[in-house]
Amino acid sequence: MQCMRKDPAMDVIGSHYSFATIDTEYFNVFNPAGSTFDLAAFDPDVILHTGALTHVDRCETHPEESFHHTVESTQAALALAEKFHSKFVYISTDYIFDGRSGPYSETDPINPISIYGKHKWQAEEIIRNTIDDHLILRITNVYGDEVRGKNFVAFVAGIAQSGEERTLRLPVDQYATPINASDVGKFACSLIKDNKRGTYNLASDEYLNRVELAKKVLGYFPASKVEIEAVSTWELGQAAPRPLMGGLKTDKIKNEYPKLKFTTVDDYMEKRYGI
Ligand SMILES: NC(=O)c1ccc[n+]([C@@H]2O[C@H](COP(=O)([O-])OP(=O)(O)OC[C@H]3O[C@@H](n4cnc5c(N)ncnc54)[C@H](OP(=O)(O)O)[C@@H]3O)[C@@H](O)[C@H]2O)c1
């Protein structure tokens, strides 16, 4: 979760729950009193809620756990936003769509096919019905610098760099519009500063399946010993169904912010790993 005060410097406190970092405070949305910072003293203008059970296959096999971490955590965060009269910002996903005809715009019909997608949509609806001053930001396939390196791009780059000999079985039929986490932050800040409300898609213009995305990353590591085996989603036997033609269209935000640009995977790779 992030709590912000919209003074000129945009004071921000970022929080962790199970994974501490030097930049974050401990915060459990179900027990704010046990936090390492004083939320009431901070008196946030904005609460940005990221909490969810994001392991899509675990959500499918543990729906109650998914409901608790995704839906009930949102209700708990909303209660805090109501208490402090804060704007509420929520991070959602293209998994609320069925993946038959992506990429999707903000107004396309919703049809989640997994427990994760259903619970993220349920959380979205609760937000719309609770607080008028909300922003729902839909994203997919996030990558970028991250301490744990658990995003897909960082994961592939990590094993390529390690010199490990490995074959990755990747779905060639799962398409999405990957986005750099720093672009999510950049656009979120603009929307918050401009006091926008409603639902916005945030995504790059790249429409890539997992094999294409991995090959793009591996292109920066010519000595890598990583092989890719392209398989279908069906062959992977994942517990949760995936929206195959997923991804998000961004005409709405591009019209409102013509000068802001989404960056590409190559932009990130060149900056982070280029020679
Ligand atoms: N990554 C993607 O590609 C992607 C795509 C679409 C949407 N999203 C959405 O973006 C959000 C962040 O996803 P992520 O990939 O960054 O996954 P993540 O690392 O699992 O993010 C969840 C965050 O919520 C925190 N959290 C969990 N339980 C909490 C609790 N009880 N109280 C307070 N904080 C709690 C976690 O802290 P700790 O890590 O310290 O436990 C973590 O910072 C999620 O809502 C997800 O649905 C992500």
Coordinates of C-alpha atoms and ligand atoms in Angstrom, one line a residue, residues 1 15-21 24-31 48-55 68-70 73-74 90-95 116 120 137-143 146 148 150-152 179 184 210 248, ligand 1:
M1 CA 0.0 0.0 0.0
S15 CA 4.5 -0.3 3.0
H16 CA 5.3 -3.9 3.1
Y17 CA 3.6 -6.9 4.7
S18 CA 5.7 -10.0 4.5
F19 CA 8.8 -8.7 2.7
A20 CA 10.6 -5.8 4.4
T21 CA 12.7 -3.3 2.4
T24 CA 9.0 0.6 3.4
E25 CA 7.1 0.5 6.6
Y26 CA 5.4 -2.6 8.0
F27 CA 1.6 -2.4 7.5
N28 CA -1.1 -5.0 7.7
V29 CA -4.3 -3.7 6.2
F30 CA -6.3 -5.9 8.6
N31 CA -4.5 -4.6 11.6
L48 CA -3.1 3.3 -3.2
H49 CA -4.0 -0.3 -2.5
T50 CA -2.0 -3.1 -4.1
G51 CA -2.8 -6.0 -1.8
A52 CA -4.1 -9.2 -3.4
L53 CA -3.3 -12.9 -3.7
T54 CA -1.4 -12.6 -7.0
H55 CA -0.5 -16.3 -7.4
H68 CA -9.6 -12.8 1.9
H69 CA -6.4 -11.3 0.3
T70 CA -8.0 -9.7 -2.7
S73 CA -8.2 -6.6 1.9
T74 CA -9.8 -4.1 -0.5
Y90 CA -6.6 0.4 -6.9
I91 CA -4.4 -1.7 -9.2
S92 CA -6.5 -4.1 -11.3
T93 CA -5.8 -6.4 -14.2
D94 CA -6.8 -7.7 -17.7
Y95 CA -7.6 -11.0 -16.0
Y116 CA -8.2 -14.4 -9.4
K120 CA -10.2 -8.6 -8.8
L137 CA -5.8 1.4 -12.9
R138 CA -5.8 -1.8 -14.9
I139 CA -2.4 -3.2 -15.8
T140 CA -0.8 -6.5 -17.0
N141 CA 2.6 -8.1 -17.3
V142 CA 4.5 -5.7 -15.2
Y143 CA 8.3 -5.7 -15.3
E146 CA 12.5 -5.0 -8.2
R148 CA 13.1 -9.8 -5.5
K150 CA 10.2 -12.0 -9.4
N151 CA 8.6 -10.4 -12.5
F152 CA 8.9 -12.4 -15.7
I179 CA 4.3 -2.4 -18.9
V184 CA 2.7 2.7 -13.9
R210 CA 5.5 -15.0 -23.5
L248 CA -5.2 -3.5 -22.7
Ligands
LIG1 N1 2.5 -8.0 -11.5 C1 1.6 -7.9 -12.5 O1 2.0 -8.2 -13.7 C2 0.2 -7.4 -12.3 C3 -0.7 -7.4 -13.3 C4 -2.0 -6.9 -13.1 C5 -2.4 -6.5 -11.8 N2 -1.5 -6.6 -10.8 C6 -2.0 -6.1 -9.5 O2 -1.0 -5.3 -8.9 C7 -0.9 -5.5 -7.5 C8 0.5 -5.7 -7.1 O3 0.9 -7.0 -7.7 P1 2.4 -7.6 -7.6 O4 2.6 -8.4 -8.8 O5 3.3 -6.5 -7.2 O6 2.2 -8.7 -6.4 P2 2.6 -8.7 -4.9 O7 4.1 -8.5 -4.8 O8 2.0 -9.9 -4.3 O9 1.8 -7.4 -4.3 C9 1.0 -7.5 -3.3 C10 1.3 -6.4 -2.3 O10 0.4 -6.3 -1.2 C11 1.1 -6.4 0.0 N3 0.2 -7.1 1.0 C12 -0.3 -8.3 0.9 N4 -1.1 -8.6 2.0 C13 -1.1 -7.4 2.7 C14 -1.8 -7.1 3.9 N5 -2.6 -7.9 4.7 N6 -1.6 -5.8 4.4 C15 -0.9 -4.9 3.7 N7 -0.2 -5.2 2.5 C16 -0.4 -6.5 2.1 C17 2.3 -7.2 -0.3 O11 3.4 -6.9 0.7 P3 4.6 -8.0 0.9 O12 5.1 -8.2 -0.5 O13 5.5 -7.3 1.8 O14 3.9 -9.2 1.4 C18 2.7 -6.6 -1.7 O15 3.4 -5.4 -1.5 C19 -1.9 -6.6 -7.2 O16 -3.1 -6.0 -6.8 C20 -2.1 -7.3 -8.5 O17 -3.4 -7.9 -8.6 C21 -0.2 -7.0 -11.0

